Short mmCIF file of C-alpha atoms in Angstrom, two decimals:
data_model
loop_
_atom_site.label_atom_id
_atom_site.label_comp_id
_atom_site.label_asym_id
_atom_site.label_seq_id
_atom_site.Cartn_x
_atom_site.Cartn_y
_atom_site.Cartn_z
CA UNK A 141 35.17 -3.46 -37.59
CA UNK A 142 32.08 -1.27 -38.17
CA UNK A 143 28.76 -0.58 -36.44
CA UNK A 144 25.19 -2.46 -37.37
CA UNK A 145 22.59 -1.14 -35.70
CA UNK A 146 24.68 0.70 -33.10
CA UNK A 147 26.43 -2.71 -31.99
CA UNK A 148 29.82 -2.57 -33.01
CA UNK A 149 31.14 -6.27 -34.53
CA UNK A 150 34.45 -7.66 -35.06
CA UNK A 151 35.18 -9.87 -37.85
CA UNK A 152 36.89 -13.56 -37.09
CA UNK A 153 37.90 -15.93 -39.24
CA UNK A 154 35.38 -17.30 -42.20
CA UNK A 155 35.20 -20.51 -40.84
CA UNK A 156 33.56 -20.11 -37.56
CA UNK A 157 30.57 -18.10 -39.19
CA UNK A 158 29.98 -16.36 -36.13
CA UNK A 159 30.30 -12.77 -35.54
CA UNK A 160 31.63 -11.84 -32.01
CA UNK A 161 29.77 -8.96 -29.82
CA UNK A 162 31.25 -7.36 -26.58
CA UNK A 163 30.00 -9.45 -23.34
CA UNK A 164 26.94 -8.93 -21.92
CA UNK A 165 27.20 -6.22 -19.01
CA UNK A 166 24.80 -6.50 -15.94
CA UNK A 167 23.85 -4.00 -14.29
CA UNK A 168 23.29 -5.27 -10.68
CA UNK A 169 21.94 -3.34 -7.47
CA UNK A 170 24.17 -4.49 -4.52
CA UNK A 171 23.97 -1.34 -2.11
CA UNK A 172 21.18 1.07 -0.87
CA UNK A 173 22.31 3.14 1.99
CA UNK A 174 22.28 6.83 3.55
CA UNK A 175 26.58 6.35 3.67
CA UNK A 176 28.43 4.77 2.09
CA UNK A 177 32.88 4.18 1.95
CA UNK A 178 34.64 3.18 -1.18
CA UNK A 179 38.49 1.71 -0.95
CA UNK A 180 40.92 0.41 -2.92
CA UNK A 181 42.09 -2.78 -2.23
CA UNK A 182 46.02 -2.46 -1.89
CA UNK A 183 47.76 -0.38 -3.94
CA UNK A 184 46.15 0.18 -7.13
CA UNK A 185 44.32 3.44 -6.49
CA UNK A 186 40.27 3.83 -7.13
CA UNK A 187 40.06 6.00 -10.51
CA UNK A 188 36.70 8.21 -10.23
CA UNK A 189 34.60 9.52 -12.52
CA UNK A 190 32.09 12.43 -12.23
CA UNK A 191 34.19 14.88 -9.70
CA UNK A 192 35.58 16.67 -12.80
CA UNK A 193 36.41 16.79 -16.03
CA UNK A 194 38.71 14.34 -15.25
CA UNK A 195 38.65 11.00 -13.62
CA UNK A 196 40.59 11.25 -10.05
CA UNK A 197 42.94 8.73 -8.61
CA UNK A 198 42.36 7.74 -4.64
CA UNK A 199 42.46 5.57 -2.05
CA UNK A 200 39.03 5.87 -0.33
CA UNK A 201 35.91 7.96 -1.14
CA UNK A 202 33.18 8.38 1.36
CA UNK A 203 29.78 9.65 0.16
CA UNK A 204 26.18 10.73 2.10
CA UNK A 205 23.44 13.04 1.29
CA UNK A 206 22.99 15.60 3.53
CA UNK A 207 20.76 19.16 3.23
CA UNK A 208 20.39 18.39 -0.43
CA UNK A 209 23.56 17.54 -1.91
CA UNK A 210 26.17 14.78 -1.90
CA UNK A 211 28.89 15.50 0.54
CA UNK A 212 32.68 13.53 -0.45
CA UNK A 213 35.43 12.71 1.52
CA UNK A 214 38.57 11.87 -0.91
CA UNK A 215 41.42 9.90 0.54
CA UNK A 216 44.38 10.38 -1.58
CA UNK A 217 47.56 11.83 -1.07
CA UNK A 218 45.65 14.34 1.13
CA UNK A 219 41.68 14.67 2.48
CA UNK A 220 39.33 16.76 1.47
CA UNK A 221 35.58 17.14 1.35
CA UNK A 222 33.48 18.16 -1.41
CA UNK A 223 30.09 19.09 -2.22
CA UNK A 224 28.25 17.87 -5.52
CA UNK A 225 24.63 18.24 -6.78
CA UNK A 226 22.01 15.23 -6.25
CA UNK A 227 21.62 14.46 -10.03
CA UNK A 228 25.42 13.55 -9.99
CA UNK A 229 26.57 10.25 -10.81
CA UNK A 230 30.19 9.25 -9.59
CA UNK A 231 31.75 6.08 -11.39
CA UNK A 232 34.45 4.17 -9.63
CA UNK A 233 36.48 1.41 -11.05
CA UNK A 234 40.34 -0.34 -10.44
CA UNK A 235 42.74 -1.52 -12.40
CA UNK A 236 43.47 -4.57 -9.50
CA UNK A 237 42.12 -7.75 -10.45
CA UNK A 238 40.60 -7.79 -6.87
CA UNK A 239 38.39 -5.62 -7.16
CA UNK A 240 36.94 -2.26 -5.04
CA UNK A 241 35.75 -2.78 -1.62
CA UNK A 242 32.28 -1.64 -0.71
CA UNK A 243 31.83 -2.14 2.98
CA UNK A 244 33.15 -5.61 3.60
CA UNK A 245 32.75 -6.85 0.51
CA UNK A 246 34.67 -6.61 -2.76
CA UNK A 247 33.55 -6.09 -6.52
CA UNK A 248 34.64 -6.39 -9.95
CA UNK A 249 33.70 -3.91 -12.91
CA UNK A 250 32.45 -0.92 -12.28
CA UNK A 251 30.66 0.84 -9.47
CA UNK A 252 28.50 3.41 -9.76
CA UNK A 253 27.14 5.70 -6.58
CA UNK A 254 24.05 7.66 -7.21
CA UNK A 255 21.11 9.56 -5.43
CA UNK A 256 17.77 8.02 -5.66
CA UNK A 257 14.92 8.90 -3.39
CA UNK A 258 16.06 9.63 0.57
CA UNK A 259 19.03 7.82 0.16
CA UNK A 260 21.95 6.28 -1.89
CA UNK A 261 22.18 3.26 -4.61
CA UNK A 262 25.04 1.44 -5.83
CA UNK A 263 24.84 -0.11 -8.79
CA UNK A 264 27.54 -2.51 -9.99
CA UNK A 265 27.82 -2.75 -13.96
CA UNK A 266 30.08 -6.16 -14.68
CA UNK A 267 30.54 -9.23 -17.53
CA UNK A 268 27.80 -11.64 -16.87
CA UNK A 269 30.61 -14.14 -16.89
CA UNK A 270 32.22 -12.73 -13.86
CA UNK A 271 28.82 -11.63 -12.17
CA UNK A 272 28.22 -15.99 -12.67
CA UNK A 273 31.25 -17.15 -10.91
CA UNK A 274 30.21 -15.02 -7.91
CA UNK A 275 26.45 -15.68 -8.26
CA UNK A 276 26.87 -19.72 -8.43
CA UNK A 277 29.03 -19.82 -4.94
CA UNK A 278 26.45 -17.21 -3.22
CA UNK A 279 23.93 -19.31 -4.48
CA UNK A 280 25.40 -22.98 -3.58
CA UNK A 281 28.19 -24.22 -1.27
CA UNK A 282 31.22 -24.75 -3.94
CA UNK A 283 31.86 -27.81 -2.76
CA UNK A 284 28.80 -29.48 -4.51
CA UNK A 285 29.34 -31.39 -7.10
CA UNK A 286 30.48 -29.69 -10.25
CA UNK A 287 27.38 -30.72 -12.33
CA UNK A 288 25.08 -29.35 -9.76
CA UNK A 289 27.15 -26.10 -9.76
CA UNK A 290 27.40 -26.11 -13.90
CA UNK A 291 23.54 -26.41 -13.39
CA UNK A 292 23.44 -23.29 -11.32
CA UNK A 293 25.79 -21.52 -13.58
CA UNK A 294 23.45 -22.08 -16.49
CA UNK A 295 20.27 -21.59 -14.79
CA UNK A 296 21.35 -18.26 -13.53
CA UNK A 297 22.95 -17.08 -16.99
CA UNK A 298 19.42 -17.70 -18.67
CA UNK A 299 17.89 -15.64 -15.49
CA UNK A 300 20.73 -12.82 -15.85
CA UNK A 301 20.29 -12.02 -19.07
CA UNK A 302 16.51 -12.52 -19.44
CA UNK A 303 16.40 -9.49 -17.42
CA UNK A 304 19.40 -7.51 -19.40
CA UNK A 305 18.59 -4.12 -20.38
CA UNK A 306 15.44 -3.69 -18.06
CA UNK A 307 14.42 -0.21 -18.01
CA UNK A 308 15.67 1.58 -15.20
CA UNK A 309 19.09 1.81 -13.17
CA UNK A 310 19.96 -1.83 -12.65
CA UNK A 311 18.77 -5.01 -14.18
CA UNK A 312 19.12 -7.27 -10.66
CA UNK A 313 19.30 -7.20 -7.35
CA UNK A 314 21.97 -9.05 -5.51
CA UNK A 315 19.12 -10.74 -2.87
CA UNK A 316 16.79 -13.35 -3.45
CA UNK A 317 14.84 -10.77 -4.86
CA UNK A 318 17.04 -12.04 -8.23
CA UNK A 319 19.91 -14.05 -7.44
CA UNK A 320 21.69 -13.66 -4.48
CA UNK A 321 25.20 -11.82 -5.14
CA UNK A 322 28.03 -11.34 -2.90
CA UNK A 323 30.67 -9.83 -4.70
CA UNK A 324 34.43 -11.54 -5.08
CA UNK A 325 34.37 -13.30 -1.99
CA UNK A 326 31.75 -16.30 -3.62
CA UNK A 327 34.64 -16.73 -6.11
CA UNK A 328 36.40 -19.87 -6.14
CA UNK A 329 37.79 -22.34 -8.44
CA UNK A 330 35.29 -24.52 -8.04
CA UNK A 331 32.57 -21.61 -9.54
CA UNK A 332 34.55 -20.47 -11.70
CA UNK A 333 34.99 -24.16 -13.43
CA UNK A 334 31.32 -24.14 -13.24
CA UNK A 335 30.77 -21.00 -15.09
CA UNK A 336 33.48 -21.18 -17.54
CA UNK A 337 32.93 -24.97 -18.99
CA UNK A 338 29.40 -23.34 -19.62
CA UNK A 339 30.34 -20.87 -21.07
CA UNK A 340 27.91 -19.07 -22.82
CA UNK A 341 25.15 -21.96 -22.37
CA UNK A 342 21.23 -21.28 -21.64
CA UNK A 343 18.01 -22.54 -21.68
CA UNK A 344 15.84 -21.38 -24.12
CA UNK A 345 12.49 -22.69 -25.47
CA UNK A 346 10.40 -21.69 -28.42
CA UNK A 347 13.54 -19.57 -29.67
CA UNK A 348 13.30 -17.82 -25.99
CA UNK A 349 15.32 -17.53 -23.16
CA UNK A 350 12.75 -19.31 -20.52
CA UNK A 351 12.27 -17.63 -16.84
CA UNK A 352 14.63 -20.32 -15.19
CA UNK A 353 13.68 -19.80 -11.84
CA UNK A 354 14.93 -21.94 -9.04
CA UNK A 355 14.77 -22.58 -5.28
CA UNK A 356 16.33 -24.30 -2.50
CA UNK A 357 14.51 -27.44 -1.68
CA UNK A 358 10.60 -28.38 -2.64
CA UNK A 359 9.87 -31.27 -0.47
CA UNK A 360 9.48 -33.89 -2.71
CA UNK A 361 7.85 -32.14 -5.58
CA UNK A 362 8.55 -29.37 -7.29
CA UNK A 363 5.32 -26.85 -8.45
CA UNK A 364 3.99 -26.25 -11.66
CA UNK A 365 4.53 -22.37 -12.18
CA UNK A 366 0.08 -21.73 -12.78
CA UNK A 367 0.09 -23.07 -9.46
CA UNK A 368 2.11 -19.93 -7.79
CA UNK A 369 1.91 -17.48 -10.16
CA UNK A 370 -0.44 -16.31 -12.89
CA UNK A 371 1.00 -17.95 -15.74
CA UNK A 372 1.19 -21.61 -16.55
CA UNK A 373 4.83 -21.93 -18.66
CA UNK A 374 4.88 -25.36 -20.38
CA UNK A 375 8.46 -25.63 -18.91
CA UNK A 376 7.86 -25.59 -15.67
CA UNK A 377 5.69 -28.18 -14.85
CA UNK A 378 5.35 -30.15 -11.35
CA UNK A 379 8.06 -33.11 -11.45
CA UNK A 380 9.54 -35.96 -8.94
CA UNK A 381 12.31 -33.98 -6.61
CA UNK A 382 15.75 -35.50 -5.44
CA UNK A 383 16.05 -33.43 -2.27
CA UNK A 384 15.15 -36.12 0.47
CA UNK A 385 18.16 -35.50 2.19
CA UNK A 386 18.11 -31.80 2.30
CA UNK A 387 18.05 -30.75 6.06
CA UNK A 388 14.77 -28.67 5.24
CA UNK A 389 13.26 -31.37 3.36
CA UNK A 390 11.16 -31.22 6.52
CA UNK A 391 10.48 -29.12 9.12
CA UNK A 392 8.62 -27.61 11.96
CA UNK A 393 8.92 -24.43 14.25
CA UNK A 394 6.36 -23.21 17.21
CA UNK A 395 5.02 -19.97 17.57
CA UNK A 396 3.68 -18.56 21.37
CA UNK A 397 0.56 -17.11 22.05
CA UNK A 398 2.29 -13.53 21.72
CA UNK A 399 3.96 -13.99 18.53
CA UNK A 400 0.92 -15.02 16.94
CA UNK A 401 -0.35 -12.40 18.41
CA UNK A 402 1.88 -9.56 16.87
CA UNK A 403 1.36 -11.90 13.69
CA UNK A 404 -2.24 -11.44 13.27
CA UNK A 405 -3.17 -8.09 15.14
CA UNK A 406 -6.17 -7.93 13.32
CA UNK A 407 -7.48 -11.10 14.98
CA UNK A 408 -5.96 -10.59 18.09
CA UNK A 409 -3.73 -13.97 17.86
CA UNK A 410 -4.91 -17.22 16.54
CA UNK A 411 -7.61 -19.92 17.38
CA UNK A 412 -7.23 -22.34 14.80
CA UNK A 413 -6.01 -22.03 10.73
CA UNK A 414 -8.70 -23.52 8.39
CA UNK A 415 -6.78 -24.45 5.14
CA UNK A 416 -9.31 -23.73 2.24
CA UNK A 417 -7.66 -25.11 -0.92
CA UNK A 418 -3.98 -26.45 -1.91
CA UNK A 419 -2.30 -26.68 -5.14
CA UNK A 420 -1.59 -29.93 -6.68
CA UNK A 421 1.39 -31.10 -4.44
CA UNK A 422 -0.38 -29.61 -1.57
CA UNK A 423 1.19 -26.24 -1.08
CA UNK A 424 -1.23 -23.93 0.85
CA UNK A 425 -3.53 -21.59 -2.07
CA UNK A 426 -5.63 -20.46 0.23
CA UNK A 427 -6.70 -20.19 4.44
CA UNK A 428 -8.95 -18.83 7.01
CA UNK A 429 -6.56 -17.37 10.41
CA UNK A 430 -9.49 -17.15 13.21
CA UNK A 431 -9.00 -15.51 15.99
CA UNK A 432 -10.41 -13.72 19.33
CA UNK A 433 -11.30 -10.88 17.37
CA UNK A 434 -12.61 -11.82 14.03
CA UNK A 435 -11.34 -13.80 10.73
CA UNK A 436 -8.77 -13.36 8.18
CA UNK A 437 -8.65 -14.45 4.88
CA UNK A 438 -4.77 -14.91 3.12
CA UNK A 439 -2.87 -16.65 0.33
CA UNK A 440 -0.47 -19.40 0.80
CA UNK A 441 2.31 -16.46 0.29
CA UNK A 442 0.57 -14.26 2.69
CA UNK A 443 0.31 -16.88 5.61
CA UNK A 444 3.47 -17.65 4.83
CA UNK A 445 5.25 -13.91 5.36
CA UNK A 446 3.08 -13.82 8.21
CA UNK A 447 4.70 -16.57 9.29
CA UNK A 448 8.37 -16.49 8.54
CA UNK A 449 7.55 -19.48 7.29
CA UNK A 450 9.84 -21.69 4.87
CA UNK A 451 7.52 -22.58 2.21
CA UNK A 452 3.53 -23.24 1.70
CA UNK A 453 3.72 -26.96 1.96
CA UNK A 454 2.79 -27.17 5.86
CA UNK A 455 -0.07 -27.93 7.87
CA UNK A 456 -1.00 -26.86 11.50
CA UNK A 457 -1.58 -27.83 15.01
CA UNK A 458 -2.87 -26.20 18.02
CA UNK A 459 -1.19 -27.97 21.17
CA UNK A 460 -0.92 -26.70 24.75
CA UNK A 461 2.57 -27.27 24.68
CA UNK A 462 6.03 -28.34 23.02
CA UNK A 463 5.71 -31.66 24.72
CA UNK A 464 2.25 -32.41 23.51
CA UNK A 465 1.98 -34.64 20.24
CA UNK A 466 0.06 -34.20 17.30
CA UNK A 467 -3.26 -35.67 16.58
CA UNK A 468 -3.66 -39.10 15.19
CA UNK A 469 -2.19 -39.10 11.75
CA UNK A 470 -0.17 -36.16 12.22
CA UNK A 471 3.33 -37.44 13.17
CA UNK A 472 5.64 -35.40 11.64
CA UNK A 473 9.55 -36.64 10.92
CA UNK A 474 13.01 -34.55 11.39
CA UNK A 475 16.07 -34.93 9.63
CA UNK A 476 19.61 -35.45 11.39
CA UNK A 477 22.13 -34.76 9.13
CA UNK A 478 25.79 -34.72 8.94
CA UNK A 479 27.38 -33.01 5.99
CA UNK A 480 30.59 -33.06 4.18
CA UNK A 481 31.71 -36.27 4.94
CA UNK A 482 34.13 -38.14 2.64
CA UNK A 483 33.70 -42.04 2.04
CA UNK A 484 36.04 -44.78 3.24
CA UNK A 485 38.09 -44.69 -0.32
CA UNK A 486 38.47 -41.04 0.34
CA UNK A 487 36.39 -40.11 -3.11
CA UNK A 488 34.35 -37.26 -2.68
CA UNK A 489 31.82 -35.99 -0.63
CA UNK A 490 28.98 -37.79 0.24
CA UNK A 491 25.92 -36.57 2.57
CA UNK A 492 24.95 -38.94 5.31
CA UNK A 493 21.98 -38.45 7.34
CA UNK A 494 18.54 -40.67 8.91
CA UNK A 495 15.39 -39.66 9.44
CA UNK A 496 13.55 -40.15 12.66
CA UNK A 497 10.29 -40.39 13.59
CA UNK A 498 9.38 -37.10 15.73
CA UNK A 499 7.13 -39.50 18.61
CA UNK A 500 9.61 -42.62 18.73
CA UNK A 501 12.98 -41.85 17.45
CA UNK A 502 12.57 -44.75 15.00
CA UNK A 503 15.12 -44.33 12.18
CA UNK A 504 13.27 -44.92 8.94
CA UNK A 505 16.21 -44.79 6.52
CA UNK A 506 19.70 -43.53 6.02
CA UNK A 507 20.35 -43.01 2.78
CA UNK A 508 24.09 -43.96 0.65
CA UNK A 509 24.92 -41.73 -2.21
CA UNK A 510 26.43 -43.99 -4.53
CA UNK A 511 28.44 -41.28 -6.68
CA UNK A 512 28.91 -44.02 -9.64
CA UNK A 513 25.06 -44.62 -9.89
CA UNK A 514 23.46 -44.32 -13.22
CA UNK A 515 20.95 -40.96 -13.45
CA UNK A 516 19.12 -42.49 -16.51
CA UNK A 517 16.16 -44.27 -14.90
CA UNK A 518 16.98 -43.59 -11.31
CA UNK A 519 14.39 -43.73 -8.71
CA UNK A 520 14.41 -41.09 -6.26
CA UNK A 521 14.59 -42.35 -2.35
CA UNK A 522 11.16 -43.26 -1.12
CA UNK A 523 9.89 -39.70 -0.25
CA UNK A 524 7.96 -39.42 3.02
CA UNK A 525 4.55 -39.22 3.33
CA UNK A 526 2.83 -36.77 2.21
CA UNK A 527 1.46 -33.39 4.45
CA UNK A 528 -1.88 -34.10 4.65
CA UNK A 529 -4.42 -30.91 4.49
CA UNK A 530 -5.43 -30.33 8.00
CA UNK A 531 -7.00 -27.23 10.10
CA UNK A 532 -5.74 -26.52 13.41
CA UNK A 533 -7.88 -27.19 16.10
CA UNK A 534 -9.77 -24.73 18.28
CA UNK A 535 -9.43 -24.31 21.86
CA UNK A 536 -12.51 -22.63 24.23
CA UNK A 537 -9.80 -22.95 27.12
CA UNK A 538 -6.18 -21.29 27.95
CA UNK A 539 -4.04 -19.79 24.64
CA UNK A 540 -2.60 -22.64 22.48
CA UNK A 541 0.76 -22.61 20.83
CA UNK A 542 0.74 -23.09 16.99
CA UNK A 543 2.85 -26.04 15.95
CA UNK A 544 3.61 -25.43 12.05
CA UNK A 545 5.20 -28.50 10.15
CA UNK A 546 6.08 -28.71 6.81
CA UNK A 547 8.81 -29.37 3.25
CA UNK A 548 10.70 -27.52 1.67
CA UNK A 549 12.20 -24.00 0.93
CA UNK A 550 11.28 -21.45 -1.02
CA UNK A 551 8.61 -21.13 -3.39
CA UNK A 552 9.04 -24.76 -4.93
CA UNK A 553 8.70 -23.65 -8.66
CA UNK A 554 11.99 -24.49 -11.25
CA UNK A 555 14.87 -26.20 -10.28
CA UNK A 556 15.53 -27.57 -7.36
CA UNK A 557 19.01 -26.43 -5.72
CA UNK A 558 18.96 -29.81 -3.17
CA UNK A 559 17.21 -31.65 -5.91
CA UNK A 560 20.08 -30.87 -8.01
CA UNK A 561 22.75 -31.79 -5.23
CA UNK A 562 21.39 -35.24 -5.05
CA UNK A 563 20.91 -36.23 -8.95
CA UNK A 564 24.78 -35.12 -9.40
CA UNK A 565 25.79 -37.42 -6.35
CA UNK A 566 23.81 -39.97 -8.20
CA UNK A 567 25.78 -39.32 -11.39
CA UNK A 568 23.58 -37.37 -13.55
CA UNK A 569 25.83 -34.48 -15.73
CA UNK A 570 24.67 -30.96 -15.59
CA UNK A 571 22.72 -31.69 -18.66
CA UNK A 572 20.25 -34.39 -17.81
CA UNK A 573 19.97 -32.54 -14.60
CA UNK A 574 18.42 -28.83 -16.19
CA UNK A 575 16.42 -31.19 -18.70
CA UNK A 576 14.86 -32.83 -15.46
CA UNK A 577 13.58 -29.43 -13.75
CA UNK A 578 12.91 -27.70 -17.21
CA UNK A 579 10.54 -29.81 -19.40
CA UNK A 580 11.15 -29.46 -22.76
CA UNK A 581 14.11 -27.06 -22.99
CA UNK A 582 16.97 -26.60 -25.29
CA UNK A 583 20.34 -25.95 -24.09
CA UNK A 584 22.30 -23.78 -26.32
CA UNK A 585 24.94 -20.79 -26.51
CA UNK A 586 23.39 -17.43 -26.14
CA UNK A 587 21.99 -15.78 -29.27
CA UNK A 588 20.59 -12.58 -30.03
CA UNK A 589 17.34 -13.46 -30.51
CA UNK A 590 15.73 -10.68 -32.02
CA UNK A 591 18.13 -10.99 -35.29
CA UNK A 592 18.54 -14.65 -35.44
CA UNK A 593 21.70 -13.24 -38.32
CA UNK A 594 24.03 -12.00 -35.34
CA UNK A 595 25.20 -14.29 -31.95
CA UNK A 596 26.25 -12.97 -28.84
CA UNK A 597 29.47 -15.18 -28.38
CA UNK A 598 31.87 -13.25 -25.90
CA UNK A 599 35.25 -14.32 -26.16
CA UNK A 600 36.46 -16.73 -23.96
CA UNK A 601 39.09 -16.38 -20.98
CA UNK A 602 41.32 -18.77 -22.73
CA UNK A 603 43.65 -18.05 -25.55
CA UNK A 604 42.54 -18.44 -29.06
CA UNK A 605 39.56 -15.90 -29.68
CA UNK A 606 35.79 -16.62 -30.32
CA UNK A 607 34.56 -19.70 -28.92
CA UNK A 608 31.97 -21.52 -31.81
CA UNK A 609 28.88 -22.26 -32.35
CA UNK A 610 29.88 -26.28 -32.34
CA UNK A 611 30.85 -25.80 -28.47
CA UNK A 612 28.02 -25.98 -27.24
#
């Protein structure tokens, strides 16, 4: 054993030709509060750090800020407050394998409590491995398919540790802000499967981890990253989505005079929405909100915060009422949808669900998931027709309600969680499903990359050391 660089490495056996690092530790934000109350969660006390020169063994500690200090309350064999400065950090960890409870939820690793602006942050330092099994059953219901979830598991690995080491306190957040997060509770042996027969695997292109974003649902087709952001990435490109039978492959969702009022103060409410450009699958870039008062000018992502609004793919209607109709051309479709239901051999789960026209209750299709179906040239389900850019229309009469109607969820870029869901059901591997969503990128173990001589290879929860580079 000996130190390079200030990483310490452990020697294995010649004919791996590895060398073995310590796992990756995030660093993720999962609390920021005025109060907080930390407990153990049986009988394996909380040992905590930072009280004294040595760490102290209890059963609860309660912590606030209050005239300028951090004020305690330790639960152990008696109570007692105590008083601590601001620039104090307290570190709190368990020896039980189920972790510390924060709240109602429970955490692995380390947690560590510490002041930062009016209030209190909580920052939970873990193995990325561990953070992964939680993060892929937040993230999708674990009873997905296990490619889609190995999918997820990879896809958020890359994302994890593209942002390790980020300057500052934490490296995530445990929203949608990164990944969502909830802690041991999003454990179960279906994610942990996921994560662990991937172990290690990313996505990398040119020799670099790549930004694998994702989302819930696009609509039909996902975005090409220059479209929503700033920079065009040659891996995310627009492609063909599988995600027809996601329930928010289509939508809609009325607003009243006062809500678009409270919406648009500026205008005074809303007389009609003038779309000015769209992006190549039609997502909103750019409209014009008119109203009583004046104009307003906003991005897709504005309108759509305004909005509450599930993605930028949607067009508008002014209508009198909820039992008026579009205009001509403007039908819009809903999707009924029954999920989790197993087939007649009892194999699986399959999703079964029609779509109906919104004016005549016409069902157009129901689609079969045929789980033995072969991914490699696969044709998606007919996708339905496309939003077509339209501007509301204006009314010189009574206050109209604003009927918006439109795909998807989220911002449409990266893979596709639905999309995903529906190319394992149709048999694709985890593989061919990440190679669909990311154009052009490799799928390897984790490396350092800026010394292509060492690899971060953790060791693996099984017996028998360092996992090679041949796993993969």
């Amino acid at each position: 054993m000996g130190l390079v660089g200030g990483v310490t490495l452990t020697a294995v056996s010649p004919s791996a030709q590895v060398i073995a690092v310590q796992e990756p530790v995030m660093r993720v934000l999962v609390l920021e509060a005025s109060a907080l109350r930390l407990r153990a969660d049986a009988e394996q006390p909380l040992l905590v750090a930072g009280l004294g020169s040595s760490e102290q063994r209890l059963r609860a500690l309660s912590v606030r800020k209050q005239r300028g200090q951090l004020r305690l309350t330790l639960e152990g064999r008696s109570r007692r407050s105590l008083s601590l400065a601001l620039q104090r950090e307290l570190r709190v960890r368990s020896a039980d394998p189920r972790g510390i409870w924060l709240g109602k939820r429970r955490y692995r690793g380390e947690l560590r409590v510490r002041s930062v602006g009016a209030g209190l942050q909580v920052v939970n330092h873990l193995r990325v491995e561990d953070y992964l099994a939680s993060v892929v059953g937040s993230e999708m219901p674990e009873s997905w398919p296990l490619a889609a979830l190995q999918a997820q598991a990879v896809a958020a690995r890359t994302y994890a540790l593209a942002q390790h080491g980020k300057a500052g306190g934490f490296d995530l957040k445990a929203t949608v802000a990164s990944q969502v997060y909830r802690g041991v509770e999003s454990e179960t042996a279906n994610t942990l499967k996921a994560v662990e027969s991937t172990h290690s695997l990313v996505l990398v292109h040119g020799g670099k981890l790549i930004d694998a974003v994702f989302h819930s649902s696009s609509g039909g087709a996902t975005e090409a990253s220059g479209a929503v952001w700033s920079k065009q990435l040659p891996y995310l490109v627009s492609v063909p989505d599988h995600d027809q039978h996601s329930p928010v492959h289509q939508w809609d969702v009325w607003f009243e005079p006062h809500q678009l009022r409270r919406a648009f103060r500026e205008t005074g409410g809303v007389s009609s929405i003038d779309v000015l450009g769209t992006t190549g699958t039609g997502r909103i870039r750019q409209a014009r909100v008119q109203g009583p008062r004046g104009d307003l000018l906003l991005s897709g992502k504005q309108l759509r915060q305004r909005l509450g609004l599930k993605s930028t793919l949607v067009r508008f209607e002014m209508l009198a009422s909820k039992s008026a109709k579009p205009g001509a051309g403007v039908g819009f479709k809903r999707f009924e949808h029954s999920f989790g239901k197993r087939n007649s051999a009892g194999a699986g789960t399959v999703l079964m669900g029609s779509w109906r026209d919104g004016a005549t209750g016409k069902s157009l299709f129901a689609p079969s998931v045929d789980a033995n179906a072969s991914f490699m040239g696969l044709t998606p389900p007919p996708p339905l027709p496309p939003l077509p850019v339209r501007s509301t229309r204006r009314s010189r009469h009574q206050p109209l309600m604003l009927l918006a109607m439109g795909q998807g969820f989220g911002h449409g870029v990266g893979m596709s969680q639905w999309g995903a869901h529906g190319l394992a059901q149709r048999g694709a591997d985890f593989r061919q499903i990440l190679n669909h969503y990311y154009r052009g990128a490799e799928i390897v173990p984790y490396r350092q990359l800026q010394n292509s001589s060492l690899a971060f290879l953790w060791r693996s929860r099984q017996p028998g050391g360092v996992e090679s580079m041949g796993d993969a």
